[in-house]
Amino acid sequence: MTDTTPQSRHDPDARGHFGDYGGRFLPEALMGALDELASEYDKAQQDPEFTAEFQRLLSGYAGRPSLLTEAPRFAEHAGGARIFLKREDLNHTGSHKINNVLGQALLTKRMGKTRVIAETGAGQHGVATATACALLDLDCVVYMGEVDTERQALNVARMRLLGAEVIPVGTGSRTLKDAINEALRDWVTNVDTTHYLLGTAAGAHPFPVMVRNFHKIIGEEAREQMLAQVGRLPDAVAACVGGGSNAIGIFHGFLDDTDVRLVGLEPGGKGLDSGEHGATLTQGTPGTLHGALSYLLQDEDGQTIEAYSISAGLDYPGVGPEHSHLKDMGRAEYRAVTDDEAMDAFQLLSKTEGIIPAVESAHALAGALQLGRELGPDGVILVSLSGRGDKDVDTAARYFNLVEGV
Amino acid sequence: MSRIDELFAQTRGEGRGALIGYLPAGYPTVAESKELFAATVDAGADLVEVGFPYSDPVMDGPTIQAAADTALRNGFRLKDLFDVVESVANRGGRAVVMTYWNPVFHYGVDAFARDLAAAGGLGLITPDLTPDEGSEWITASDAHGLDRIFLVAPSSSDERIALTTAAASGFVYATAVMGVTGARETVGSAAQGLVQRTRVHTDLPVGVGLGVRSGDQAAEVSAFADGVIVGSALVTKASEGTDAVAALTKELAEGVRRPRA
């Protein structure tokens, strides 16, 4: 295995371990590609041309830096605490996903590969990947569970408009987990020409550290903006966690600020007691899935349990290994938010601030409402508004009975 | 010398490849899978791979995915795996288990090794565990006298083949093509090169899998490998019953015995 050089004390060891978690649990056939990726990523990080090109795309194409917006009318429902939104919803393609996608697409070119495959749940990562592939002239295939192609039909159309091929996955639970399985099968077959552009900070080394580093700009910007606009750091940072990429990105800006609480909000679905949820860190146990050792929803035989959430982007039974490490160290805390709590926050932000959030991000907003009540009137909370809710209007219309006959 | 070592010493002495047949435990049901394994043993499989039906088989193609789904839907549980292994041993066969790593990790690596050995199993094939993350398994397999069969692939560098074969015992599993399991018209041309590259680093027997489905292909692979591994083609026959499995096994057993060119 090619060793990567840890750049900071928050980096994993040379073989991708964050404490007890991470590593590489994938077929030998993929080890060469993972070594190549780790080595090329290492070189790219040291290459001023690569970092300049990445920065140019982030500012000139994705629209960074994203805004920091105070949400005072929303915060009236949070015990008087002040709430600030890190507006990843304003990025091109409507979510934080574009950061990682642009970075990995540039790496794909650098490795001389011509074809990109990706998985997607809600479609945000798929749309972002299709976008970057259109921009950089790469062939693009997106795997998406059949359940998700149905509930996110508009995003399927978006990806196809952008020139991507969308392949519905009908195996297993027909959601994100199975889309990843199918993408891995494609990768092992076509690894010479193809880069697997994984959409979250999970999977085998070097994906968790690489994806996190492409997203840590969220936290770096937010920290500077808090200091410039508010004159202080937040008491707590709230972010939703499915695989955990937006959360790890924003958390990283504050890891060394030990007074800042880092709070990850997992999908509680229909309630933890119902068994229908995706609360991997709060309810799971360590196990391997999709290449890494991390917390996992599994049964007594080690079979993966299907996750559930109203949000297609969060119903994943695994989670990025660095979150497992932060949980065990006690540096971050994780709680579950139910579908109903998330949808209440979804509606509340829409009506009080004129911002329709992604249902994923609404989990973070619901967490912020809880934290505000706990912190009281002096509290200051930073929320990762990881995506916009245009894609979720159909879900919301059904949930709130907003349209006759739907 | 392990029983797998003895097997390959024998087949090498006979100037032929060993026939290694894969079927999932519990497919279509636990009881029927025992009969299917018995049929392969009786019809001439030198070694059987007892597959663990897993929820996320990322290295498997549609045939084995579907069989694993069926087994799980029909109530397969982990404890049944040891039961099936024991039935193979009682039939006079030799069994190794092929499993994705999480069920072993979750059960407890040492406990799994202990219970597999107690059931008469001879080793473990680990498609998503490489020696890089294998230290606990290496300790447990040593403690319980099990062979650890790691995989090499056409994409493996010489450095990785050296690392993998140094950690392996019993035999080395060479994946003939880049891809998932499934019967193919032709066995990859990469297979022979991979076997040759592997032999540079080890005296361990090398078995070739992924794509073999007929007696002719078995003969072709047997000409350059120590073992011929057949999975999906047998699984397809398993859906037709024990007679179909026995017939294919006989054809394959005849294939590995054809004089090497």
XYZ file of C-alpha atoms in Angstrom:
667
model
C 0.000 0.000 0.000
C 1.302 3.419 -0.914
C 1.574 5.468 2.211
C 0.250 8.999 2.314
C 1.881 11.623 4.425
C -0.211 12.986 7.292
C -0.404 16.768 6.890
C -1.860 17.637 10.284
C -2.639 15.999 13.585
C -6.209 15.499 12.379
C -5.089 13.386 9.448
C -5.367 9.596 9.535
C -2.265 7.424 9.741
C -0.452 6.489 6.556
C -2.909 3.687 5.853
C -6.020 5.687 6.424
C -6.883 4.915 10.028
C -8.653 7.504 12.150
C -8.047 5.888 15.528
C -9.639 2.436 15.249
C -11.634 3.307 12.127
C -11.120 3.643 8.398
C -8.522 1.617 6.512
C -9.194 -0.399 3.390
C -11.630 -3.289 3.220
C -12.091 -3.800 -0.516
C -11.065 -6.440 -3.062
C -7.405 -6.712 -3.969
C -8.338 -5.816 -7.557
C -8.997 -2.226 -6.393
C -5.879 -1.793 -4.252
C -3.811 -0.597 -7.214
C -6.357 2.069 -8.073
C -6.572 3.182 -4.439
C -2.779 3.387 -4.245
C -2.677 5.401 -7.448
C -5.386 7.722 -6.182
C -3.660 8.240 -2.829
C -0.353 8.916 -4.480
C -1.793 11.272 -7.094
C -3.824 13.117 -4.463
C -0.705 13.522 -2.330
C 1.182 15.019 -5.257
C -1.727 17.247 -6.262
C -1.918 18.688 -2.753
C 1.705 19.767 -3.041
C 1.254 21.121 -6.555
C 0.543 24.873 -6.656
C -0.964 24.549 -10.137
C -3.511 22.014 -8.952
C -4.519 24.001 -5.891
C -4.748 27.201 -7.946
C -6.975 25.497 -10.510
C -9.176 24.096 -7.741
C -9.480 27.525 -6.101
C -10.250 29.110 -9.484
C -13.123 26.679 -10.053
C -14.447 27.134 -6.520
C -14.581 30.917 -6.822
C -15.211 31.368 -10.551
C -17.586 28.453 -11.149
C -19.070 27.162 -7.882
C -19.559 30.666 -6.473
C -17.454 30.466 -3.314
C -17.168 31.796 -0.744
C -20.720 30.977 0.211
C -22.566 33.491 2.391
C -23.072 33.421 6.124
C -26.650 34.522 6.795
C -28.199 35.216 10.201
C -31.686 33.736 10.615
C -33.336 35.892 13.332
C -36.981 35.064 12.668
C -36.193 31.344 12.603
C -34.147 31.768 15.785
C -37.186 33.155 17.636
C -38.238 29.503 17.834
C -34.905 28.489 19.323
C -35.083 29.972 22.803
C -33.630 33.293 21.710
C -30.266 31.976 20.603
C -28.705 33.528 17.497
C -28.549 31.215 14.504
C -26.269 31.642 11.499
C -26.580 29.667 8.300
C -23.582 28.646 6.218
C -25.192 28.927 2.801
C -23.891 25.932 0.859
C -27.311 25.979 -0.804
C -26.114 28.967 -2.830
C -23.299 27.053 -4.500
C -23.668 26.130 -8.146
C -25.783 22.939 -8.326
C -27.352 23.810 -4.994
C -25.321 22.026 -2.375
C -21.905 21.549 -0.825
C -21.340 18.519 -3.057
C -19.744 20.644 -5.795
C -16.583 21.229 -3.687
C -15.563 17.589 -3.610
C -16.719 16.902 -7.131
C -14.582 19.628 -8.681
C -11.551 18.414 -6.730
C -11.962 14.783 -7.734
C -12.817 15.628 -11.343
C -9.552 17.568 -11.596
C -7.746 14.566 -10.119
C -9.416 12.301 -12.676
C -7.980 14.421 -15.484
C -4.612 14.404 -13.762
C -4.631 10.595 -13.632
C -5.400 10.464 -17.364
C -8.727 8.733 -16.824
C -11.621 9.562 -19.128
C -14.636 8.106 -17.403
C -16.229 8.899 -14.062
C -18.755 6.846 -12.141
C -20.650 7.987 -9.087
C -23.438 6.946 -6.751
C -26.186 9.245 -5.668
C -28.970 9.171 -3.109
C -30.967 12.377 -3.291
C -29.338 13.242 -6.586
C -27.289 16.169 -5.293
C -23.981 14.375 -5.702
C -25.068 12.908 -9.017
C -26.033 16.326 -10.364
C -22.802 17.840 -9.096
C -20.769 15.024 -10.675
C -22.610 15.305 -13.983
C -21.945 19.045 -13.884
C -18.210 18.702 -13.299
C -17.988 16.043 -16.010
C -19.741 18.337 -18.478
C -17.357 21.128 -17.549
C -14.206 19.015 -17.785
C -15.245 16.776 -20.697
C -15.426 13.454 -18.860
C -17.820 10.571 -19.536
C -20.197 10.210 -16.616
C -22.285 7.308 -15.322
C -24.370 7.734 -12.175
C -25.815 4.813 -10.209
C -28.991 5.594 -8.320
C -31.322 3.288 -6.393
C -34.708 2.781 -8.032
C -36.485 4.034 -4.923
C -34.499 7.262 -5.226
C -34.989 7.680 -8.976
C -38.700 7.665 -8.191
C -38.648 10.149 -5.336
C -36.060 12.395 -7.019
C -37.207 12.170 -10.636
C -36.311 15.777 -11.416
C -32.694 15.203 -10.492
C -32.597 12.216 -12.830
C -33.723 14.532 -15.610
C -31.103 17.116 -14.574
C -28.284 14.576 -14.756
C -29.440 13.413 -18.170
C -29.637 17.016 -19.381
C -26.021 17.415 -18.315
C -25.039 14.472 -20.477
C -24.712 11.801 -17.801
C -26.036 8.276 -18.066
C -28.215 7.419 -15.056
C -28.484 3.723 -14.219
C -31.313 2.794 -11.810
C -30.227 0.108 -9.336
C -32.844 -2.527 -8.556
C -30.884 -4.737 -6.164
C -31.084 -4.906 -2.358
C -32.869 -1.987 -0.726
C -32.723 -0.075 -4.059
C -31.312 3.015 -2.339
C -27.926 4.665 -1.802
C -26.181 1.626 -0.270
C -26.993 -0.490 -3.314
C -26.027 2.283 -5.710
C -22.575 2.213 -4.073
C -22.403 -1.595 -4.425
C -23.166 -1.295 -8.125
C -20.657 1.527 -8.616
C -17.977 -0.620 -6.936
C -18.798 -3.498 -9.307
C -18.419 -1.137 -12.258
C -15.166 0.215 -10.866
C -13.558 -3.190 -10.387
C -14.452 -4.013 -14.003
C -13.336 -0.721 -15.603
C -10.697 0.561 -13.237
C -8.130 1.268 -15.967
C -10.204 4.023 -17.538
C -12.506 4.958 -14.719
C -12.385 6.991 -11.534
C -14.999 6.306 -8.884
C -15.992 9.759 -7.729
C -17.322 8.862 -4.295
C -19.667 11.490 -2.948
C -19.089 11.318 0.762
C -16.271 11.189 3.281
C -16.596 7.417 3.637
C -15.214 4.366 1.857
C -11.660 3.084 1.620
C -8.559 5.214 2.127
C -7.862 7.788 0.699
C -11.512 8.770 0.123
C -12.410 9.849 3.682
C -9.454 12.198 4.100
C -9.536 13.439 0.515
C -13.247 14.208 0.453
C -12.971 15.891 3.848
C -10.122 18.064 2.644
C -12.074 19.148 -0.435
C -14.920 20.179 1.899
C -12.992 21.711 4.767
C -13.252 25.090 3.018
C -16.834 25.152 4.379
C -15.574 25.305 7.945
C -12.610 27.559 7.162
C -14.833 30.152 5.507
C -17.488 29.886 8.200
C -14.957 30.402 10.982
C -13.587 33.561 9.337
C -17.096 34.830 8.628
C -18.202 34.258 12.215
C -15.241 36.229 13.501
C -15.727 39.015 10.949
C -19.527 39.314 11.150
C -20.254 38.324 14.725
C -16.945 38.878 16.428
C -16.916 35.487 18.072
C -16.999 31.790 17.419
C -20.273 29.878 17.750
C -21.088 27.830 20.833
C -22.145 24.964 18.625
C -21.935 23.889 14.999
C -24.828 21.776 13.701
C -24.703 19.686 10.531
C -26.656 16.746 9.162
C -24.866 13.405 8.865
C -25.667 10.721 6.320
C -22.250 9.691 5.069
C -21.114 12.882 6.734
C -19.284 14.990 4.142
C -20.775 18.435 4.802
C -20.510 17.804 8.547
C -16.859 16.802 8.440
C -16.150 19.791 6.186
C -17.658 22.347 8.526
C -16.466 20.590 11.712
C -12.890 20.780 10.525
C -12.855 24.536 10.718
C -13.494 24.253 14.462
C -11.764 21.030 15.577
C -9.055 22.908 17.438
C -11.566 25.320 19.033
C -12.354 22.951 21.842
C -15.042 25.235 23.314
C -17.088 24.909 20.150
C -19.460 21.964 20.328
C -19.714 19.930 17.141
C -23.128 18.345 16.758
C -24.039 15.912 14.000
C -27.724 15.298 13.313
C -28.623 11.868 12.023
C -31.886 10.833 10.400
C -34.166 9.477 13.119
C -36.777 8.573 10.492
C -39.988 7.413 12.101
C -38.300 7.306 15.513
C -35.437 5.239 16.894
C -37.872 2.761 18.451
C -39.598 2.176 15.129
C -36.499 0.556 13.626
C -37.022 2.782 10.580
C -34.159 5.261 10.724
C -30.626 5.889 9.542
C -29.054 6.835 12.862
C -25.784 4.992 12.350
C -23.676 6.706 15.017
C -26.342 6.814 17.697
C -27.674 3.288 17.114
C -25.013 1.343 15.234
C -21.938 -0.712 16.146
C -18.534 -0.922 14.444
C -18.337 -2.904 11.218
C -17.048 -2.794 7.663
C -19.068 -1.555 4.711
C -17.969 -0.143 1.362
C -14.307 -0.262 2.244
C -13.958 1.188 5.728
C -14.390 0.173 9.329
C -16.858 2.550 10.927
C -20.130 2.566 12.802
C -22.732 0.558 10.932
C -26.373 -0.447 11.191
C -26.204 -4.238 11.216
C -28.064 -7.235 12.594
C -26.714 -9.958 14.895
C -25.149 -11.782 11.947
C -23.339 -8.710 10.628
C -25.782 -8.237 7.747
C -26.339 -4.598 6.873
C -29.711 -3.260 8.005
C -31.537 -1.102 5.509
C -31.679 2.495 6.624
C -34.722 4.706 6.290
C -35.206 8.466 6.158
C -37.626 10.840 4.464
C -34.442 12.320 3.069
C -32.934 10.294 0.239
C -29.517 11.825 0.972
C -29.371 10.574 4.550
C -30.722 7.044 4.457
C -27.389 5.280 4.528
C -26.552 2.531 7.048
C -22.860 3.488 7.209
C -20.987 6.696 8.011
C -17.548 8.173 7.363
C -14.848 6.738 9.645
C -13.651 10.098 10.950
C -17.079 10.687 12.492
C -16.780 7.362 14.314
C -13.424 8.503 15.640
C -14.743 11.933 16.698
C -17.642 10.232 18.448
C -15.427 7.820 20.386
C -13.044 10.654 21.332
C -15.988 12.714 22.503
C -14.969 15.642 20.273
C -18.254 15.543 18.388
C -21.712 14.500 19.559
C -24.383 12.896 17.455
C -28.134 12.869 17.898
C -31.088 11.764 15.838
C -33.837 13.999 14.434
C -37.071 12.419 13.228
C -38.723 12.962 9.859
C -41.405 15.042 11.563
C -38.923 17.260 13.420
C -36.951 17.788 10.230
C -40.054 18.635 8.195
C -41.217 21.093 10.866
C -37.854 22.846 10.637
C -38.061 22.683 6.826
C -41.358 24.529 6.872
C -40.286 26.939 9.588
C -37.176 28.119 7.745
C -39.173 28.495 4.544
C -41.837 30.639 6.228
C -39.610 32.700 8.510
C -36.565 33.323 6.347
C -37.674 32.718 2.763
C -35.109 29.949 2.373
C -36.286 26.479 1.374
C -33.636 24.081 2.691
C -32.862 20.568 1.518
C -34.636 17.992 3.677
C -31.155 16.754 4.622
C -30.174 20.204 5.902
C -33.512 20.506 7.683
C -32.208 17.844 10.084
C -29.408 20.245 11.061
C -31.955 23.048 11.441
C -34.086 20.898 13.735
C -30.965 20.189 15.759
C -30.249 23.913 15.959
C -33.728 24.533 17.378
C -33.008 21.959 20.110
C -29.555 23.346 20.809
C -30.908 26.894 20.989
C -33.396 25.928 23.645
C -30.623 24.191 25.585
C -28.141 27.053 25.265
C -30.614 29.841 26.073
C -30.678 33.458 24.868
C -26.898 33.946 24.843
C -26.278 30.972 22.602
C -24.792 31.317 19.134
C -25.268 28.445 16.702
C -23.780 27.878 13.275
C -25.780 25.616 10.967
C -24.483 23.973 7.844
C -27.235 24.673 5.331
C -25.781 22.039 3.073
C -28.282 22.243 0.241
C -31.348 23.931 -1.163
C -34.765 22.351 -1.155
C -35.908 22.737 -4.746
C -35.458 19.016 -5.257
C -37.646 18.334 -2.210
C -40.702 20.362 -3.151
C -42.519 17.222 -4.249
C -41.683 15.463 -0.957
C -42.856 18.523 0.984
C -46.024 18.869 -1.088
C -46.969 15.307 -0.203
C -45.933 15.634 3.424
C -47.875 18.861 4.025
C -50.712 18.138 1.565
C -49.904 21.342 -0.285
C -51.281 20.364 -3.676
C -54.765 19.028 -4.426
C -54.724 15.414 -5.472
C -51.038 14.759 -4.727
C 1.007 -29.851 6.461
C -2.619 -28.771 6.254
C -5.256 -30.871 4.532
C -5.268 -28.314 1.722
C -1.501 -28.719 1.363
C -2.044 -32.484 1.171
C -4.706 -32.067 -1.476
C -2.489 -30.011 -3.751
C 0.471 -32.335 -3.170
C -1.778 -35.117 -4.403
C -3.164 -33.297 -7.454
C 0.279 -32.020 -8.403
C 1.481 -35.616 -8.152
C -1.306 -36.647 -10.509
C -0.296 -33.905 -12.917
C -3.673 -32.181 -12.808
C -5.437 -29.191 -11.363
C -7.709 -29.463 -8.346
C -11.399 -28.784 -8.884
C -12.757 -26.193 -6.464
C -16.513 -25.641 -6.471
C -18.382 -22.727 -4.911
C -21.963 -22.722 -3.690
C -23.670 -20.404 -1.238
C -24.650 -21.932 2.100
C -28.396 -21.867 2.564
C -29.249 -21.709 -1.138
C -32.026 -22.227 -1.836
C -32.541 -23.464 1.736
C -30.118 -24.775 4.353
C -31.298 -28.368 3.938
C -31.182 -28.264 0.136
C -27.771 -26.623 0.144
C -26.377 -29.548 2.149
C -27.648 -31.911 -0.556
C -26.118 -29.738 -3.273
C -22.751 -29.703 -1.525
C -22.954 -33.472 -1.059
C -23.598 -33.819 -4.796
C -20.517 -31.760 -5.691
C -18.352 -33.725 -3.259
C -19.626 -37.055 -4.569
C -19.199 -35.996 -8.210
C -15.541 -35.087 -7.806
C -14.993 -31.623 -6.380
C -11.646 -31.776 -4.589
C -12.461 -28.791 -2.413
C -15.656 -26.834 -1.905
C -16.050 -23.174 -1.089
C -18.993 -22.613 1.225
C -20.176 -19.075 0.473
C -21.647 -16.872 3.167
C -24.772 -15.125 1.811
C -24.195 -11.438 2.576
C -26.341 -8.354 2.192
C -23.701 -6.379 0.263
C -21.720 -8.678 -2.041
C -19.741 -6.048 -3.945
C -17.504 -8.549 -5.733
C -20.325 -10.710 -7.001
C -22.225 -10.585 -10.246
C -25.985 -11.095 -10.685
C -26.015 -14.921 -10.304
C -24.420 -15.063 -6.868
C -26.167 -11.853 -5.719
C -29.524 -13.411 -6.524
C -28.618 -16.678 -4.789
C -27.502 -14.808 -1.659
C -30.777 -12.866 -1.673
C -32.733 -16.107 -1.928
C -30.800 -17.720 0.907
C -31.342 -14.705 3.148
C -35.030 -14.494 2.291
C -35.332 -18.174 3.167
C -33.996 -17.484 6.617
C -30.278 -18.260 6.390
C -28.450 -17.362 9.627
C -24.756 -17.278 10.405
C -24.918 -20.373 12.644
C -26.195 -22.318 9.599
C -22.848 -21.722 7.915
C -21.012 -23.945 10.393
C -23.740 -26.525 10.070
C -23.274 -26.667 6.284
C -19.473 -26.855 6.651
C -19.867 -29.747 9.049
C -22.123 -31.560 6.588
C -19.411 -31.305 3.910
C -16.776 -32.637 6.307
C -19.076 -35.497 7.337
C -19.569 -36.356 3.663
C -15.819 -36.778 3.331
C -15.305 -33.478 1.529
C -12.943 -30.610 2.195
C -14.499 -27.210 2.859
C -13.274 -23.652 3.079
C -15.555 -20.699 3.697
C -15.708 -17.713 1.374
C -17.055 -14.651 3.095
C -17.044 -10.893 3.061
C -15.322 -9.598 6.141
C -18.014 -7.908 8.206
C -19.836 -11.053 9.371
C -16.510 -12.464 10.639
C -15.556 -9.173 12.292
C -18.958 -8.888 13.896
C -18.946 -12.487 15.169
C -15.458 -12.005 16.566
C -12.497 -13.061 14.465
C -11.067 -15.575 16.932
C -14.484 -17.025 17.769
C -15.261 -17.409 14.073
C -11.960 -19.195 13.448
C -12.548 -21.443 16.469
C -16.073 -22.398 15.383
C -15.093 -22.892 11.751
C -12.264 -25.213 12.752
C -14.576 -27.079 15.131
C -17.030 -27.636 12.264
C -14.266 -29.209 10.196
C -13.608 -26.173 7.963
C -10.092 -25.852 6.578
C -9.743 -22.154 5.917
C -11.220 -18.888 4.774
C -11.261 -17.003 1.484
C -11.633 -13.280 2.145
C -12.573 -11.266 -0.952
C -12.588 -7.912 0.832
C -9.889 -8.517 3.404
C -6.301 -8.133 2.210
C -3.254 -8.792 4.399
C -3.016 -5.002 4.972
C -5.943 -5.200 7.409
C -5.520 -8.884 8.178
C -3.424 -9.029 11.350
C -6.230 -10.225 13.611
C -7.218 -12.928 11.129
C -3.615 -14.032 10.667
C -3.294 -14.507 14.431
C -6.619 -16.344 14.692
C -5.970 -18.617 11.710
C -2.597 -19.587 13.156
C -4.189 -20.276 16.534
C -6.869 -22.543 15.066
C -4.926 -24.215 12.275
C -6.876 -22.684 9.393
C -5.550 -21.705 5.983
C -5.956 -18.106 4.838
C -6.607 -17.773 1.157
C -6.001 -14.233 -0.056
C -6.677 -12.988 -3.576
C -4.421 -11.613 -6.268
C -5.760 -9.766 -9.318
C -4.459 -8.790 -12.747
C -4.083 -5.266 -11.368
C -1.897 -6.403 -8.454
C 1.614 -5.005 -8.581
C 4.510 -7.401 -8.061
C 5.026 -5.731 -4.693
C 1.441 -6.520 -3.682
C 1.665 -10.093 -4.983
C 4.741 -10.565 -2.790
C 2.935 -9.123 0.243
C -0.192 -11.193 -0.390
C 1.504 -14.520 -1.025
C 3.760 -14.067 2.011
C 0.658 -13.808 4.209
C -1.343 -16.564 2.474
C -1.459 -20.297 3.117
C -3.226 -23.254 1.523
C -3.410 -21.698 -1.914
C -3.572 -18.319 -3.613
C -6.794 -17.279 -5.325
C -6.067 -15.595 -8.650
C -8.992 -13.665 -10.138
C -8.785 -14.271 -13.858
C -10.361 -11.019 -14.997
C -10.947 -7.566 -13.657
C -14.577 -7.723 -12.657
C -17.190 -9.447 -10.564
C -18.050 -13.137 -10.389
C -19.990 -14.672 -13.255
C -19.695 -17.312 -15.962
C -17.975 -16.037 -19.088
C -17.478 -17.245 -22.652
C -13.726 -17.031 -22.263
C -11.471 -17.060 -19.268
C -9.423 -13.882 -19.301
C -6.122 -14.018 -21.113
C -4.755 -12.139 -18.106
C -5.123 -15.292 -16.001
C -2.086 -17.148 -17.255
C 0.143 -14.100 -16.914
C -1.118 -13.532 -13.396
C -0.402 -17.151 -12.433
C 3.137 -16.816 -13.811
C 3.703 -13.539 -11.958
C 2.389 -15.135 -8.762
C 4.677 -18.157 -9.045
C 7.688 -15.851 -9.026
C 6.882 -15.027 -5.419
C 5.576 -18.274 -3.965
C 5.515 -22.061 -4.122
C 1.927 -22.041 -2.904
C -0.587 -23.556 -5.311
C -2.462 -21.000 -7.412
C -6.173 -21.432 -8.096
C -7.862 -19.481 -10.876
C -11.427 -18.274 -10.622
C -13.949 -15.933 -12.199
C -15.613 -17.120 -15.353
C -15.021 -20.885 -15.652
C -18.197 -22.752 -16.651
C -17.348 -25.809 -18.783
C -15.135 -28.885 -18.901
C -13.201 -27.380 -21.810
C -12.472 -24.204 -19.865
C -11.524 -26.277 -16.827
C -9.019 -28.185 -18.977
C -7.671 -24.933 -20.393
C -7.129 -23.409 -16.929
C -5.861 -26.654 -15.440
C -3.057 -26.565 -17.973
C -1.425 -23.596 -16.228
C -2.963 -23.422 -12.725
C -3.016 -25.681 -9.675
C -6.711 -25.204 -9.086
C -9.783 -24.421 -11.146
C -12.442 -22.497 -9.247
C -16.033 -22.660 -10.465
C -18.743 -20.543 -8.861
C -21.543 -18.906 -10.817
C -21.924 -21.772 -13.286
C -22.504 -24.199 -10.404
C -24.887 -21.778 -8.718
C -26.920 -21.603 -11.917
C -27.088 -25.411 -11.965
C -28.013 -25.451 -8.290
C -31.317 -23.803 -9.178
C -32.052 -26.902 -11.298
C -31.259 -29.378 -8.513
C -28.664 -31.900 -7.394
C -28.576 -33.859 -10.672
C -27.634 -30.765 -12.658
C -24.938 -29.839 -10.140
C -23.556 -33.380 -10.184
C -23.500 -33.443 -13.995
C -21.573 -30.170 -14.272
C -19.178 -31.226 -11.500
C -18.436 -34.479 -13.357
C -17.783 -32.569 -16.573
C -15.424 -30.187 -14.745
C -13.697 -33.055 -12.914
C -13.109 -34.711 -16.266
C -11.805 -31.396 -17.608
C -9.129 -30.982 -14.940
C -7.965 -34.541 -15.632
C -7.372 -34.086 -19.358
C -3.702 -34.469 -20.248
C -1.950 -31.097 -20.103
C -0.842 -29.875 -23.489
